């Protein structure tokens, strides 16, 4: 099914993910330490928060997901409203022959 022509997938080395590169996780580590706790698996979350060129924070990803078509949608909305208003001005009132009672 997959064809196998996408090249080799290289698994990243686990040592490249350091908690110190993710300010949110450093803050979490300090908060846990203030309560005498430690998260031994915190390194597994570094990839989500690490700021590398080309990578986005979860908030940036969410805003991209929800607002990527916003400018096109806004432009189409304005055009639709303008068309509706112009078409109301150019059309003559419809008289069905009933008149007003």
PDB file of C-alpha atoms in Angstrom:
ATOM      1  CA  UNK A   1       0.000   0.000   0.000  1.00  0.00           C
ATOM      2  CA  UNK A   2       2.653   2.542   0.957  1.00  0.00           C
ATOM      3  CA  UNK A   3       4.936   1.894  -1.995  1.00  0.00           C
ATOM      4  CA  UNK A   4       8.071   2.243   0.098  1.00  0.00           C
ATOM      5  CA  UNK A   5       9.503   5.054  -2.015  1.00  0.00           C
ATOM      6  CA  UNK A   6       9.555   7.758   0.650  1.00  0.00           C
ATOM      7  CA  UNK A   7      13.134   7.205   1.740  1.00  0.00           C
ATOM      8  CA  UNK A   8      14.436   5.999   5.056  1.00  0.00           C
ATOM      9  CA  UNK A   9      12.935   7.318   8.256  1.00  0.00           C
ATOM     10  CA  UNK A  10      15.631   8.324  10.707  1.00  0.00           C
ATOM     11  CA  UNK A  11      14.706   8.036  14.370  1.00  0.00           C
ATOM     12  CA  UNK A  12      16.098  11.055  16.231  1.00  0.00           C
ATOM     13  CA  UNK A  13      18.633  10.452  18.978  1.00  0.00           C
ATOM     14  CA  UNK A  14      17.019  10.777  22.405  1.00  0.00           C
ATOM     15  CA  UNK A  15      19.998  12.755  23.743  1.00  0.00           C
ATOM     16  CA  UNK A  16      19.166  15.743  21.542  1.00  0.00           C
ATOM     17  CA  UNK A  17      16.057  16.509  23.602  1.00  0.00           C
ATOM     18  CA  UNK A  18      17.050  18.551  26.630  1.00  0.00           C
ATOM     19  CA  UNK A  19      14.599  20.025  29.115  1.00  0.00           C
ATOM     20  CA  UNK A  20      16.771  23.158  29.287  1.00  0.00           C
ATOM     21  CA  UNK A  21      15.760  23.984  25.683  1.00  0.00           C
ATOM     22  CA  UNK A  22      12.069  24.223  26.620  1.00  0.00           C
ATOM     23  CA  UNK A  23      11.300  27.140  28.993  1.00  0.00           C
ATOM     24  CA  UNK A  24       7.821  25.816  29.806  1.00  0.00           C
ATOM     25  CA  UNK A  25       9.247  22.509  30.984  1.00  0.00           C
ATOM     26  CA  UNK A  26      11.986  24.208  33.006  1.00  0.00           C
ATOM     27  CA  UNK A  27       9.235  26.159  34.762  1.00  0.00           C
ATOM     28  CA  UNK A  28       7.287  22.933  35.342  1.00  0.00           C
ATOM     29  CA  UNK A  29      10.405  21.248  36.707  1.00  0.00           C
ATOM     30  CA  UNK A  30      10.914  24.100  39.189  1.00  0.00           C
ATOM     31  CA  UNK A  31       7.258  24.000  40.266  1.00  0.00           C
ATOM     32  CA  UNK A  32       7.483  20.259  40.864  1.00  0.00           C
ATOM     33  CA  UNK A  33      10.787  20.632  42.728  1.00  0.00           C
ATOM     34  CA  UNK A  34       9.251  23.254  45.025  1.00  0.00           C
ATOM     35  CA  UNK A  35       6.780  20.576  46.120  1.00  0.00           C
ATOM     36  CA  UNK A  36       9.453  17.906  46.412  1.00  0.00           C
ATOM     37  CA  UNK A  37       8.392  16.137  43.219  1.00  0.00           C
ATOM     38  CA  UNK A  38      10.205  15.131  40.052  1.00  0.00           C
ATOM     39  CA  UNK A  39       8.900  13.990  36.679  1.00  0.00           C
ATOM     40  CA  UNK A  40      11.235  11.298  35.313  1.00  0.00           C
ATOM     41  CA  UNK A  41       9.453  11.333  31.927  1.00  0.00           C
ATOM     42  CA  UNK A  42       9.570  15.090  31.317  1.00  0.00           C
ATOM     43  CA  UNK A  43      12.181  14.639  28.580  1.00  0.00           C
ATOM     44  CA  UNK A  44       9.553  12.843  26.496  1.00  0.00           C
ATOM     45  CA  UNK A  45       7.651  16.130  26.182  1.00  0.00           C
ATOM     46  CA  UNK A  46      10.575  18.307  25.085  1.00  0.00           C
ATOM     47  CA  UNK A  47       9.823  17.847  21.381  1.00  0.00           C
ATOM     48  CA  UNK A  48       6.472  19.604  21.901  1.00  0.00           C
ATOM     49  CA  UNK A  49       7.984  22.736  23.413  1.00  0.00           C
ATOM     50  CA  UNK A  50      11.473  22.962  21.975  1.00  0.00           C
ATOM     51  CA  UNK A  51      11.921  26.098  19.903  1.00  0.00           C
ATOM     52  CA  UNK A  52      13.783  25.166  16.765  1.00  0.00           C
ATOM     53  CA  UNK A  53      13.560  26.995  13.436  1.00  0.00           C
ATOM     54  CA  UNK A  54      10.547  25.687  11.559  1.00  0.00           C
ATOM     55  CA  UNK A  55       8.832  24.328  14.653  1.00  0.00           C
ATOM     56  CA  UNK A  56       5.869  25.973  16.360  1.00  0.00           C
ATOM     57  CA  UNK A  57       4.586  26.018  19.920  1.00  0.00           C
ATOM     58  CA  UNK A  58       1.223  24.338  20.581  1.00  0.00           C
ATOM     59  CA  UNK A  59      -0.468  27.755  20.691  1.00  0.00           C
ATOM     60  CA  UNK A  60       1.058  28.709  17.339  1.00  0.00           C
ATOM     61  CA  UNK A  61      -0.037  25.380  15.866  1.00  0.00           C
ATOM     62  CA  UNK A  62      -3.599  25.860  17.135  1.00  0.00           C
ATOM     63  CA  UNK A  63      -3.806  29.417  15.822  1.00  0.00           C
ATOM     64  CA  UNK A  64      -2.518  28.226  12.447  1.00  0.00           C
ATOM     65  CA  UNK A  65      -5.116  25.456  12.395  1.00  0.00           C
ATOM     66  CA  UNK A  66      -8.050  27.741  13.186  1.00  0.00           C
ATOM     67  CA  UNK A  67      -7.028  30.951  11.414  1.00  0.00           C
ATOM     68  CA  UNK A  68      -5.128  29.862   8.299  1.00  0.00           C
ATOM     69  CA  UNK A  69      -8.118  30.537   6.025  1.00  0.00           C
ATOM     70  CA  UNK A  70      -9.430  33.529   7.945  1.00  0.00           C
ATOM     71  CA  UNK A  71      -8.295  36.186   5.454  1.00  0.00           C
ATOM     72  CA  UNK A  72      -9.876  34.323   2.535  1.00  0.00           C
ATOM     73  CA  UNK A  73     -13.083  33.736   4.472  1.00  0.00           C
ATOM     74  CA  UNK A  74     -13.265  37.394   5.474  1.00  0.00           C
ATOM     75  CA  UNK A  75     -12.675  38.523   1.886  1.00  0.00           C
ATOM     76  CA  UNK A  76     -15.393  36.179   0.594  1.00  0.00           C
ATOM     77  CA  UNK A  77     -17.796  37.391   3.286  1.00  0.00           C
ATOM     78  CA  UNK A  78     -17.228  41.030   2.318  1.00  0.00           C
ATOM     79  CA  UNK A  79     -17.695  40.192  -1.367  1.00  0.00           C
ATOM     80  CA  UNK A  80     -20.900  38.272  -0.645  1.00  0.00           C
ATOM     81  CA  UNK A  81     -22.361  41.134   1.386  1.00  0.00           C
ATOM     82  CA  UNK A  82     -21.358  43.660  -1.298  1.00  0.00           C
ATOM     83  CA  UNK A  83     -22.937  41.514  -4.013  1.00  0.00           C
ATOM     84  CA  UNK A  84     -26.125  41.156  -1.970  1.00  0.00           C
ATOM     85  CA  UNK A  85     -26.375  44.912  -1.408  1.00  0.00           C
ATOM     86  CA  UNK A  86     -25.717  45.745  -5.075  1.00  0.00           C
ATOM     87  CA  UNK A  87     -28.223  43.160  -6.273  1.00  0.00           C
ATOM     88  CA  UNK A  88     -30.887  44.671  -3.976  1.00  0.00           C
ATOM     89  CA  UNK A  89     -30.274  48.099  -5.527  1.00  0.00           C
ATOM     90  CA  UNK A  90     -30.475  46.893  -9.128  1.00  0.00           C
ATOM     91  CA  UNK A  91     -33.536  44.668  -8.817  1.00  0.00           C
ATOM     92  CA  UNK A  92     -36.966  46.184  -9.061  1.00  0.00           C
ATOM     93  CA  UNK A  93     -39.410  45.293  -6.313  1.00  0.00           C
ATOM     94  CA  UNK A  94     -41.298  42.116  -7.096  1.00  0.00           C
ATOM     95  CA  UNK A  95     -45.054  42.611  -7.410  1.00  0.00           C
ATOM     96  CA  UNK A  96     -47.023  39.404  -7.370  1.00  0.00           C
ATOM     97  CA  UNK A  97     -50.268  41.150  -8.264  1.00  0.00           C
ATOM     98  CA  UNK A  98     -51.670  40.816  -4.791  1.00  0.00           C
ATOM     99  CA  UNK A  99     -51.248  44.411  -3.735  1.00  0.00           C
ATOM    100  CA  UNK A 100     -51.540  45.517  -0.149  1.00  0.00           C
ATOM    101  CA  UNK A 101     -54.705  44.798   1.800  1.00  0.00           C
TER     102      UNK A 101
END
